[in-house]
XYZ file of C-alpha atoms in Angstrom:
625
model
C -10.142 -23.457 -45.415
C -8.947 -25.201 -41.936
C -9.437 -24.245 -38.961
C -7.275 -23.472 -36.072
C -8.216 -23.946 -32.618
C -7.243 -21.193 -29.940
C -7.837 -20.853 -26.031
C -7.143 -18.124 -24.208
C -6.608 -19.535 -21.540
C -9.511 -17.925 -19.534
C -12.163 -20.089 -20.709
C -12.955 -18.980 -24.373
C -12.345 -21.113 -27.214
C -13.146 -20.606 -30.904
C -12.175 -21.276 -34.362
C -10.935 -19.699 -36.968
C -9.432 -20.069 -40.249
C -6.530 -19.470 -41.688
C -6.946 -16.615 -43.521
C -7.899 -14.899 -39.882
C -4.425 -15.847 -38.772
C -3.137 -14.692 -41.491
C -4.942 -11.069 -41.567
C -3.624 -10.733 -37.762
C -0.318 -10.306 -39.141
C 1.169 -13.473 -37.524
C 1.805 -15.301 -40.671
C 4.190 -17.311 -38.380
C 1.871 -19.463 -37.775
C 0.275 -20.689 -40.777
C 2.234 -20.094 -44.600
C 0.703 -18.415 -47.396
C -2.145 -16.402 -47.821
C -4.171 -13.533 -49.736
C -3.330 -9.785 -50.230
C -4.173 -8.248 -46.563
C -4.695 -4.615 -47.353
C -7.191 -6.029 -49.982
C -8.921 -8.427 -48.398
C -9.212 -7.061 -44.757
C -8.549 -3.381 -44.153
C -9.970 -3.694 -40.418
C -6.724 -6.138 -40.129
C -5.365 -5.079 -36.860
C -8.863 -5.683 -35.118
C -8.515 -9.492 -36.282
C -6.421 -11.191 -33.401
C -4.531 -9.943 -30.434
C -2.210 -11.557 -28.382
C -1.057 -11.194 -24.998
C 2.659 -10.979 -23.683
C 2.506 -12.121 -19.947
C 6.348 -11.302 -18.660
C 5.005 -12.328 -15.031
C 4.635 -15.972 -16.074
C 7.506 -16.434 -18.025
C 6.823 -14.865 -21.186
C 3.718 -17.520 -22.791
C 1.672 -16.209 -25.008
C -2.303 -16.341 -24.897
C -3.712 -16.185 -28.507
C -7.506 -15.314 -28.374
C -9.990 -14.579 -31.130
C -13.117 -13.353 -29.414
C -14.694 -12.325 -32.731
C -13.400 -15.451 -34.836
C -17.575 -17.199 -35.021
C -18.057 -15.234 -38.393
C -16.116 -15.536 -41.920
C -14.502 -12.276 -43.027
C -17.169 -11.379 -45.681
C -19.602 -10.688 -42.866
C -17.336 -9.502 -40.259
C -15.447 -6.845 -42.087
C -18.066 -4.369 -42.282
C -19.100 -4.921 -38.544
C -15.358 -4.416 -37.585
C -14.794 -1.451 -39.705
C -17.964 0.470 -38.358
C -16.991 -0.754 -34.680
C -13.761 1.083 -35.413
C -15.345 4.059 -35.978
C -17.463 4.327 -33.212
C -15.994 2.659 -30.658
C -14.546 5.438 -29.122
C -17.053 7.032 -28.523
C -19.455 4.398 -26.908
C -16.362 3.870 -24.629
C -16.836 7.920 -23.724
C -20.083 7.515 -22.766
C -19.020 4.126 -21.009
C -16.690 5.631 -18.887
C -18.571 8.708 -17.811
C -21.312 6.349 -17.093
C -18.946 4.590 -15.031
C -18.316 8.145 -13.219
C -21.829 10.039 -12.684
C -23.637 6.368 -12.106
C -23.716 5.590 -8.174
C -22.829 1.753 -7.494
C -24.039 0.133 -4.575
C -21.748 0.950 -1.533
C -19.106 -1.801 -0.333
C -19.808 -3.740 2.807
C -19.612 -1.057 5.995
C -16.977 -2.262 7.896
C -14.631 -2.052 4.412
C -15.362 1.097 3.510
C -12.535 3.521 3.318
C -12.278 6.945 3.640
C -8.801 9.444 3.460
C -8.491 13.259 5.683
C -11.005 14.537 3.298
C -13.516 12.013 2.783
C -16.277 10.942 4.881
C -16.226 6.841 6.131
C -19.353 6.391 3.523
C -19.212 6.134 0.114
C -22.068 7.856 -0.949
C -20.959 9.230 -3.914
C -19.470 7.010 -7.347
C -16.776 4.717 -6.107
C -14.321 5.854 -8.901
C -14.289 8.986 -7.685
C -13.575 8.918 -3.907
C -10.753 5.632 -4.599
C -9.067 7.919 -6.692
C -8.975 10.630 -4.023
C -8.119 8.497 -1.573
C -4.873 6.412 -2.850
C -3.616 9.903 -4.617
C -3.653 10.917 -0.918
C -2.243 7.438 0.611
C 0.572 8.161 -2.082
C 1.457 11.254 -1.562
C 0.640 12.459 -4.937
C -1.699 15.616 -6.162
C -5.624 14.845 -5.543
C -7.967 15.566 -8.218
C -10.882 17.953 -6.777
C -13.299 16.587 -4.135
C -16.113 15.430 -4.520
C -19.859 16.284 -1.989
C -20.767 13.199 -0.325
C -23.945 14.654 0.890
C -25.678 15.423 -2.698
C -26.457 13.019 -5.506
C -23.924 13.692 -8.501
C -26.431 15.279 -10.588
C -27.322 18.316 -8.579
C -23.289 18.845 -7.080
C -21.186 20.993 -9.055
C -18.097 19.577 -8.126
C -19.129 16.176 -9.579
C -18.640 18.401 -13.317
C -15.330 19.861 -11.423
C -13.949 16.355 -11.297
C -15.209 15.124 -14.920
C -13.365 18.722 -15.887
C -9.983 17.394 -14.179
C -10.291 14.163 -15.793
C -10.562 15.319 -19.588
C -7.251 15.516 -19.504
C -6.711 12.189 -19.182
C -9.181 10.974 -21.213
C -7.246 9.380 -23.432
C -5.309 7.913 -20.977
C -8.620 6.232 -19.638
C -9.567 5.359 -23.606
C -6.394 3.531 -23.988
C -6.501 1.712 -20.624
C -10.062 0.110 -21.174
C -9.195 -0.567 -24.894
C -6.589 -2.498 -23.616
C -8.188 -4.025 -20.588
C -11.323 -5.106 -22.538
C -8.856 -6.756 -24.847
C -6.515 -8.236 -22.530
C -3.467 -6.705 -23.867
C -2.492 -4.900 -20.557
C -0.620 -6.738 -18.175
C -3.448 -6.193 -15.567
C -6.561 -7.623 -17.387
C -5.863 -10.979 -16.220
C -6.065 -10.080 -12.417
C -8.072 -6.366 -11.886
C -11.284 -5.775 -13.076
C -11.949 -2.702 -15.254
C -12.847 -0.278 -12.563
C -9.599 -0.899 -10.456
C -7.547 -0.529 -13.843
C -9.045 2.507 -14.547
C -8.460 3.716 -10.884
C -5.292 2.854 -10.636
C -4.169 4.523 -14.066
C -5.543 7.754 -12.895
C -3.711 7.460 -9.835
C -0.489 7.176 -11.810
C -0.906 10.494 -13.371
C -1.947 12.454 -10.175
C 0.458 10.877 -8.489
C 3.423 12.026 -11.039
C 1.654 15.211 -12.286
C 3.611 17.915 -14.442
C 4.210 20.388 -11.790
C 4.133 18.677 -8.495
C 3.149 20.861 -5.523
C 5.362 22.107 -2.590
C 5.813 19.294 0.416
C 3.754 22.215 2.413
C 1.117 21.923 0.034
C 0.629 18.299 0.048
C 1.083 18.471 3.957
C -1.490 21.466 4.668
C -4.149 19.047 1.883
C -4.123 15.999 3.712
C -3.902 17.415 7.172
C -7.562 17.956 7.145
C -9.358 15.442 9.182
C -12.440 13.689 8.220
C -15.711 13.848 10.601
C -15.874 10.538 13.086
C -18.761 8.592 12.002
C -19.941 5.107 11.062
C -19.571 1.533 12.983
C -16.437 3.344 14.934
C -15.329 4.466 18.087
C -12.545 7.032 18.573
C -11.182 8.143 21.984
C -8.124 10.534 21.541
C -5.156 10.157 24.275
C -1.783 11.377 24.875
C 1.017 9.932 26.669
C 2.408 12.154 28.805
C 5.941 13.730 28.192
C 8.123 11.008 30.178
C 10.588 12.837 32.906
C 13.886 14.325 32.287
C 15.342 11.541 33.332
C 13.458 8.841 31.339
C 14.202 11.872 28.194
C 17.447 11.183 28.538
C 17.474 7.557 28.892
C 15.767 7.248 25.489
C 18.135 9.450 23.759
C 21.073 7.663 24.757
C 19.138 4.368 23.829
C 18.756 5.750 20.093
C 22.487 7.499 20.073
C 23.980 4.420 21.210
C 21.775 1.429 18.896
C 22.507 3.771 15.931
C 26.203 3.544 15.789
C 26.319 0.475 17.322
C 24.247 -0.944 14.170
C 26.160 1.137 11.096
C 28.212 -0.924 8.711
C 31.774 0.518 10.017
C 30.603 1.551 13.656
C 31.671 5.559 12.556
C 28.327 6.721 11.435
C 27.840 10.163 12.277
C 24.809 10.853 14.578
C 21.728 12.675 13.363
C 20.639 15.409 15.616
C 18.686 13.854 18.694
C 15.179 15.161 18.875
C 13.423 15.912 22.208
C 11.293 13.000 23.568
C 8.171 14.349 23.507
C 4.267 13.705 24.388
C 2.641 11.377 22.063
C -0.775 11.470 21.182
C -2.927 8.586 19.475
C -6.209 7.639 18.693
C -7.552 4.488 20.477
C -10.242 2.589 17.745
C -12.596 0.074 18.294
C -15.596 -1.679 16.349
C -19.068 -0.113 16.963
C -20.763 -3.063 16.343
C -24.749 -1.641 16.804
C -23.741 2.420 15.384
C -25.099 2.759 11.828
C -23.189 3.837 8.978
C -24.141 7.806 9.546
C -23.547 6.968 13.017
C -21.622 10.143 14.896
C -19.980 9.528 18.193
C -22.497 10.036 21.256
C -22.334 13.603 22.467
C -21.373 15.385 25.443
C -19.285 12.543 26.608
C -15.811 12.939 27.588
C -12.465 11.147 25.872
C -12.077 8.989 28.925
C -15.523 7.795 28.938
C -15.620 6.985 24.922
C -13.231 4.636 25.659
C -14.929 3.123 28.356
C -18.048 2.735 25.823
C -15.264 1.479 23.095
C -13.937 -1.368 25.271
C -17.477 -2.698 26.701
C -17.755 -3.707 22.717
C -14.256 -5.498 22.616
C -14.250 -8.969 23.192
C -10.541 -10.089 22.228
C -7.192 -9.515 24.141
C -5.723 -8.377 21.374
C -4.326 -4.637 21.271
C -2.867 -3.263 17.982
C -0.259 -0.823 18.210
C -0.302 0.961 14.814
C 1.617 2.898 12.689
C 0.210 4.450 9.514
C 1.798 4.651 6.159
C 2.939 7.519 4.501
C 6.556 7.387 3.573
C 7.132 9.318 6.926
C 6.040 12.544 5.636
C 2.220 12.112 5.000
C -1.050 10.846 6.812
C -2.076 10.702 9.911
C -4.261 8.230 12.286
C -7.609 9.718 11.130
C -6.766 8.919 7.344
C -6.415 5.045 8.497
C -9.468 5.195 10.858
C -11.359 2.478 8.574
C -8.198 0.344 8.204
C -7.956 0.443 12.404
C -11.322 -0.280 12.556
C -11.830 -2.994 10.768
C -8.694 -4.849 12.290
C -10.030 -4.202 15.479
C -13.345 -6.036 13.954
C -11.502 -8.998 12.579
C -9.408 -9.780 15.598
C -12.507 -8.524 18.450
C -9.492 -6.086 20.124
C -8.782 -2.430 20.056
C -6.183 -0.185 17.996
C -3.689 2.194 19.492
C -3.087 4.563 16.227
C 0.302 6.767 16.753
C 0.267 10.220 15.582
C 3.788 10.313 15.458
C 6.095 12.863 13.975
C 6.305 13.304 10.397
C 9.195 14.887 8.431
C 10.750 16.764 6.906
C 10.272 18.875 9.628
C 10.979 15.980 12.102
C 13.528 13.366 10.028
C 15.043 10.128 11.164
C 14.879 8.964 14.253
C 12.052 11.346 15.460
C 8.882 8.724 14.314
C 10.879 5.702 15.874
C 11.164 7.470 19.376
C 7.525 8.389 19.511
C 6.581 4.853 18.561
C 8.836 3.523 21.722
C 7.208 6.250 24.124
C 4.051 5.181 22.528
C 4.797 1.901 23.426
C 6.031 2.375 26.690
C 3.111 4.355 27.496
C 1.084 1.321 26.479
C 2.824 -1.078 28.953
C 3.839 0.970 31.920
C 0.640 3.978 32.039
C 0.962 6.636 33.794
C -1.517 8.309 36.508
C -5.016 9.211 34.796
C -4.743 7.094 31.760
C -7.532 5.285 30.007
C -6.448 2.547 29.661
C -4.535 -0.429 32.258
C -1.268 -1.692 31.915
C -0.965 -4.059 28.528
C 1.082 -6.745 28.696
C 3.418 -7.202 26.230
C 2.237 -10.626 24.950
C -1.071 -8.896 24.069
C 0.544 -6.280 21.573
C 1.079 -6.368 18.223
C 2.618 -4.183 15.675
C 1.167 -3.318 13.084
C 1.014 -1.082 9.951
C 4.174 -0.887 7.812
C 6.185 1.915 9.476
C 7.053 -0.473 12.656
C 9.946 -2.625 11.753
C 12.740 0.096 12.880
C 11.177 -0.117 16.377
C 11.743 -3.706 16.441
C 14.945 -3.792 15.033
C 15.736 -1.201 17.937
C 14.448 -3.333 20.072
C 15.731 -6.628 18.958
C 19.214 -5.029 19.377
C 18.865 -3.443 22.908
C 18.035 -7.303 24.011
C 21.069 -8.643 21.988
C 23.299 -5.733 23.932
C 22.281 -6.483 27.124
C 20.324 -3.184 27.197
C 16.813 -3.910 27.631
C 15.793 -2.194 30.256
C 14.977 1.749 31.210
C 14.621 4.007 33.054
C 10.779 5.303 33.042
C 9.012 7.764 35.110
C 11.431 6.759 38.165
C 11.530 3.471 37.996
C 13.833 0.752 36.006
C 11.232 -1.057 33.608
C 11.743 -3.843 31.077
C 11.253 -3.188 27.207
C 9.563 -6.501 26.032
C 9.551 -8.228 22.417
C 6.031 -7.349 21.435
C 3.802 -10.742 20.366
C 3.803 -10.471 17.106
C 4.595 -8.033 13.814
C 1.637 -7.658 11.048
C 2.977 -5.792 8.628
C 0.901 -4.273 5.482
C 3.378 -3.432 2.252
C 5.825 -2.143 4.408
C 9.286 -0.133 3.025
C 12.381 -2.064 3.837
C 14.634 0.101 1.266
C 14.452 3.920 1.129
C 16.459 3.857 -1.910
C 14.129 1.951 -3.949
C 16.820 -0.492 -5.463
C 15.188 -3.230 -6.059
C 14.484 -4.869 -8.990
C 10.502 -5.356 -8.672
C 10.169 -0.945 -8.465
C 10.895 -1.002 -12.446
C 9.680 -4.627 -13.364
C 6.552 -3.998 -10.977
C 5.446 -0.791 -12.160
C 2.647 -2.197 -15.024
C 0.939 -3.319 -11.738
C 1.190 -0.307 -9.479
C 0.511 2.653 -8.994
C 3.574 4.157 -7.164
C 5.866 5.535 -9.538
C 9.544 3.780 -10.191
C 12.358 5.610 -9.313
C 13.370 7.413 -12.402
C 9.891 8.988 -12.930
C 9.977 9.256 -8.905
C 13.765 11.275 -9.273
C 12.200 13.447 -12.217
C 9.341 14.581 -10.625
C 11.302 15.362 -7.028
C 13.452 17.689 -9.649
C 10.705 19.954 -10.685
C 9.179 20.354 -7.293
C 8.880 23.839 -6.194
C 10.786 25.021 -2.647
C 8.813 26.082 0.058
C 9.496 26.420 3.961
C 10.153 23.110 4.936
C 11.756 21.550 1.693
C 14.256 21.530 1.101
C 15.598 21.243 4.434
C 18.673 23.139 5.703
C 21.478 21.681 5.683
C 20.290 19.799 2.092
C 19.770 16.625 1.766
C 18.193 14.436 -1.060
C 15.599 12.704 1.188
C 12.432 13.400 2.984
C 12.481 11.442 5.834
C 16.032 10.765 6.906
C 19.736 12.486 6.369
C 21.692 11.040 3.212
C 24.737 8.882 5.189
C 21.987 7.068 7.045
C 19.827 6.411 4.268
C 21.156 2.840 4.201
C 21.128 2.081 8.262
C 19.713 -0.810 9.253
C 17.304 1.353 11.504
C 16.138 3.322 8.358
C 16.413 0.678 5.778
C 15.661 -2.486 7.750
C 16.135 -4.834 4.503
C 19.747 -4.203 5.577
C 19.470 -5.243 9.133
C 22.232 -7.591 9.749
C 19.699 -9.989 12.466
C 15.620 -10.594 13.439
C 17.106 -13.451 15.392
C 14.807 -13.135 18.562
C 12.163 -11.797 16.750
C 8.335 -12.851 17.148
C 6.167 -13.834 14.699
C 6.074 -11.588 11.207
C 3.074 -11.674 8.976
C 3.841 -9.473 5.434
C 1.449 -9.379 2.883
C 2.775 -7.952 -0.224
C 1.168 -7.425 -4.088
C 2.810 -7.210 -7.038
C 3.892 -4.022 -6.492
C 7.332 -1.706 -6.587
C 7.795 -2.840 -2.956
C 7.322 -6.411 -3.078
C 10.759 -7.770 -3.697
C 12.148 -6.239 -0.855
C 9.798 -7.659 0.999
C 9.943 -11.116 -0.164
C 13.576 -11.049 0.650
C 13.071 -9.910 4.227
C 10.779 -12.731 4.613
C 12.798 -15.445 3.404
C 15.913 -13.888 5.285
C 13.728 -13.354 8.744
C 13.094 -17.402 7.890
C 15.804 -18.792 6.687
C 18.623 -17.230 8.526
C 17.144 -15.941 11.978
C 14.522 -18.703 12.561
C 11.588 -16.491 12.617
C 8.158 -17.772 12.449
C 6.665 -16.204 9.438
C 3.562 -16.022 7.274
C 3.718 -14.359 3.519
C 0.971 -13.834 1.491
C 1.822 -12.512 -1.823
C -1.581 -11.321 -3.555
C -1.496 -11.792 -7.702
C -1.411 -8.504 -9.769
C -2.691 -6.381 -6.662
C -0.635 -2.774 -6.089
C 0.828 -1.204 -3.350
C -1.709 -1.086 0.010
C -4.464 -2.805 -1.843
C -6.447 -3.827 0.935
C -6.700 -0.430 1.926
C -7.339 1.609 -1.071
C -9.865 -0.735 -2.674
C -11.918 -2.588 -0.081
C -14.931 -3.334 -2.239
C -12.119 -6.399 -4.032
C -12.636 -9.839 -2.522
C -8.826 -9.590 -2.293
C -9.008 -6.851 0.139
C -11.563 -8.655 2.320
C -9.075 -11.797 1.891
C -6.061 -9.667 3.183
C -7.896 -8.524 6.094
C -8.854 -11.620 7.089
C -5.322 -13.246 6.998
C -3.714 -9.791 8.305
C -6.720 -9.621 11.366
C -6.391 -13.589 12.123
C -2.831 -13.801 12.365
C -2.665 -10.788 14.970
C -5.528 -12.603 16.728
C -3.763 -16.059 16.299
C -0.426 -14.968 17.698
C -2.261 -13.470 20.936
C -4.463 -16.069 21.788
C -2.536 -18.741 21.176
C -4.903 -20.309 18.435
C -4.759 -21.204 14.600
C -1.209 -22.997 12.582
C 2.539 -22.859 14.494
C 4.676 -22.558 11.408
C 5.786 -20.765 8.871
C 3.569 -20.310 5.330
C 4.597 -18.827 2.305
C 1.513 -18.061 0.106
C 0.419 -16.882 -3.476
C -2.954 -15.793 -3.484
C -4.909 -16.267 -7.309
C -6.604 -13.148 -8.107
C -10.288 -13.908 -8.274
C -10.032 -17.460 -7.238
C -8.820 -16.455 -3.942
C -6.904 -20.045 -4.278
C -3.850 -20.293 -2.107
C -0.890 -21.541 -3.935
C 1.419 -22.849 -1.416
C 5.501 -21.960 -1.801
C 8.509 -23.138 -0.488
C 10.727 -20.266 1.212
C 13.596 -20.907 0.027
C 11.957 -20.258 -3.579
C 10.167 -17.004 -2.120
C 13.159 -14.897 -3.354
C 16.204 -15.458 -5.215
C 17.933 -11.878 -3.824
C 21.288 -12.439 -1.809
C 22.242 -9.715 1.440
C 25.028 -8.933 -0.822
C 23.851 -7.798 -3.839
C 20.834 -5.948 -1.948
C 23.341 -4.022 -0.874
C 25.532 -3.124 -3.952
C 22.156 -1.722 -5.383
C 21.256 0.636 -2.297
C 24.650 1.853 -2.865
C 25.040 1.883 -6.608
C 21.487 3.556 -6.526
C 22.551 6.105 -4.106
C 26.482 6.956 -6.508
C 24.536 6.964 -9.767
C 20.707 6.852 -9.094
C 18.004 4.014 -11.295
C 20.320 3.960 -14.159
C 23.425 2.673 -12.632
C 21.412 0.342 -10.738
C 20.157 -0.625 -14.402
C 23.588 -1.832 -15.153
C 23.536 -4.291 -11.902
């Protein structure tokens, strides 16, 4: 018989004959042929084939197992059928009691309820810790102090997986294969971790927002190559209190759509505590903080070890409701490493207890308390041209104060004197959410590749979550974090903000995740129509907050070494001037270089006809758009 040649297009190549075509079922491609039932009953383990919808729909044909003729190949497939699932059983548990060797210190990651070493199997604790980053239900801990043979709760956790063994079957089947849309990009661990997180993220019978809250509001111990100094900005004066509120009041209906939005309820301006980071460059990885020394004076010790001007001011993820600075200690730390500077972490308000605009004051007192201290703090005054924003919960504190420049407003009142609020030196922004509604297009055709859920199995599970104190909030409303007529403000969803004109310098990396076509858009808009400098690095098949949730990937390490030089670039005046818009190959690392103009194809318009037709009719009207 002839043969047919086939690539994969990954670097396998083999032959095989026609009658293997043929028992695949694709008798497309060659005519003719013998009885299949007959001649092959192990057909459907013959050839597989691989859709990719991300690259336009080609198909890859590959025949790993196409060296033998079917006489002798038969009975080998038809005993690997039967016992392949349970070598993968015992593959996968392997994969879950075996410790791997740790990733490299200063990536390790750790959420409020793990330790900053990874000490026990690196399945495990990345599970924990993006279920928490999420927001979704956590599977049960895990003892980092004991090997996983002696701790019970290693069994607790295998117990809490069974449930999803299948699940875990059918995603390495596939994976091994290359029939899921990930295998081309993720290795197997990361598929298998970020599976799991999909169904503890969107479990049955989600837990009250309390619950959630009270879980991840436990902090971890301080330990490892970090320093932490906690510090609170004082509460500013009366006066300054009410200069801020009449800031906010007046920049929120002075950027609604028809000028008539009603105002939310003005918090108080309040204290604001943070937690200054920095890179303990000689500590070792069980490292604790030295004792009997006071906040003050671990700064002190923190900034004899920083060598750069640079000082992050960040804001953690969270969707507004969740986290905290200690859950994104490793993330500060290791930008702090990269760029040589110091973090400023905000531990600002969280709803629903605290909705819209009660995390966007903090973060201006924050930053005020930055550039203008007050009596007794740690730290001198910061220029502005030495802060950068970072995170992805800061782009509504530009915006605000973008327009307070634009208006003429730009100055305060603070502490009892008239001060200047500055354009900060630059904006490094991690996945951030421009669009609270989740209308567009990549949070259904993304979804393969992350592990958020899309907004029709996000709506379904919000449905069948039980009431407690807090939620849901008197009077009702249908979201978390902000009240439902400002849901599409330009201070709450910035995607919608009519002008960055003025703004400085924007770095957003993004994956292929739900997020990521919102926040292509808001790069090529911040480019293309308000002239600002900005750098986009798009990272193939990665999900949502990658670099954070699985530092051990060379893609993580990549993204914090674009994220950390382009804050260190845009203080110190080194590194490229323009604007870059960049795929990076999964694996490869190779940077694929894109026009903007080609970075999105979304118009301002019809971003906006799917916040609102997602807000009348929820995913399935925007479905129709």
């Amino acid at each position: 018989m002839g043969g047919e040649s086939l690539d994969d297009g990954g670097g396998w190549k083999g032959t095989c004959t026609k009658w293997d075509l043929l028992a695949s079922g694709m008798d497309g491609l060659v005519g003719g042929g013998p009885d299949l039932k007959e001649k092959n009953p192990c057909q459907s383990y013959q050839l597989y084939y691989h859709y990719n919808a991300v690259d336009g729909g080609c198909i890859d044909i590959f025949r790993p197992r196409c060296f033998f003729h079917p006489s002798v190949s038969q009975p080998l497939f038809c005993l690997l059928q039967s016992v392949w699932p349970l070598c993968l059983f015992f593959f996968l548990v392997n994969i879950i009691l075996i410790q791997p060797p740790p990733p490299p210190p200063f990536l390790q990651f750790s959420s409020s309820y793990l330790t900053t070493t990874m000490t026990t199997t690196t399945l495990q604790e990345e599970t924990l810790t993006a279920a928490s980053l999420a927001g979704g239900d956590v599977p049960p801990t895990v003892s980092s102090t004991q090997p996983p043979t002696s701790d019970p709760s290693t069994y607790k956790f295998l117990k809490a997986m069974l449930p999803h063994l299948p699940l875990l079957l059918r995603t390495a089947v596939l994976h091994l294969l290359r029939l899921s849309p990930q295998s081309p990009y993720l290795d197997l661990k990361t598929a298998l971790i970020v599976s799991v997180l999909r169904a503890y993220i969107n479990p049955p019978n989600p837990k009250t927002i309390s619950e959630t809250k009270h879980f991840l509001n436990r902090f971890p111990s301080i330990k490892g190559k970090i320093w932490v100094a906690t510090y609170s900005i004082p509460t500013p004066t009366p006066e300054t209190q009410t200069a801020i509120q009449s800031l906010f009041s007046s920049a929120i209906t002075a950027l609604s759509h028809d000028g008539k939005t009603r105002l939310p309820s003005m918090p108080e301006v309040r204290s604001v505590e943070g937690e200054w980071t920095g890179y303990r460059a000689n500590a070792t990885s069980s490292s604790r903080l030295p004792e009997g020394l006071s906040q003050g004076e671990l700064y002190s010790e923190m900034m004899k070890e920083a060598t750069g001007k640079s000082t992050i001011l960040y804001f953690h993820g969270g969707a507004y409701w969740l986290m905290d600075p200690a859950t994104h200690r490793p993330t500060t730390k290791t930008l702090a490493k990269v760029t040589g500077g110091r973090c400023f972490s905000v531990r600002y308000r969280l709803a629903p207890e605290d909705p819209f605009p009660a995390a966007v004051m903090d973060g201006l007192v924050a930053y005020l308390g930055l550039l203008y201290p007050q009596e007794g703090a740690f730290h001198a005054a910061v220029p502005a041209e030495e802060i950068v924003f970072a995170g992805d919960s800061c782009l509504s504190l530009l915006q605000l104060i973008l327009h307070l420049h634009r208006s003429g407003r730009k100055e305060v009142v603070y502490n009892g004197r008239t001060v200047e609020i500055p354009i900060p030196a630059g904006l490094a922004l991690n996945s951030p959410w421009t669009d609270v509604t989740h209308s567009s297009p990549s949070c259904v055709s993304n979804a393969p590749f992350d592990y958020l859920p899309e907004p029709s199995v996000l709506h379904s599970a919000e449905s069948k979550r039980p009431a407690c104190s807090i939620w849901p909030s008197t009077p009702k409303r249908r979201h978390i974090y902000v009240s439902d007529e400002l849901m599409t403000h330009p201070l709450v969803s910035v995607v919608l903000a009519k002008s960055w004109e003025g703004a400085p310098p924007v770095y957003i990396c993004t994956g292929w995740e739900l997020l990521a076509d919102e926040d292509k858009y808001l790069a090529k808009k911040m480019w293309e129509e308000d002239g600002v400098r900005v750098r986009l690095e798009e990272y193939e098949g990665m999900p949502h907050c990658f670099g954070l949730i699985f530092p051990g990937l060379k893609e993580a390490r990549r993204c914090f070494s674009g994220w950390g030089g382009f804050i260190k670039e845009v203080v110190e005046g080194s590194g490229e001037r323009g604007s870059r818009f960049l795929t990076v190959r999964a694996g490869t690392l190779e940077e694929v270089e894109r026009k903007g103009e080609e970075v999105s194809r979304m118009r301002g318009e019809v971003v906006r006809s799917r916040m609102e037709g997602m807000l009348r009719g929820g995913p399935e009207a925007v479905a129709k758009l």
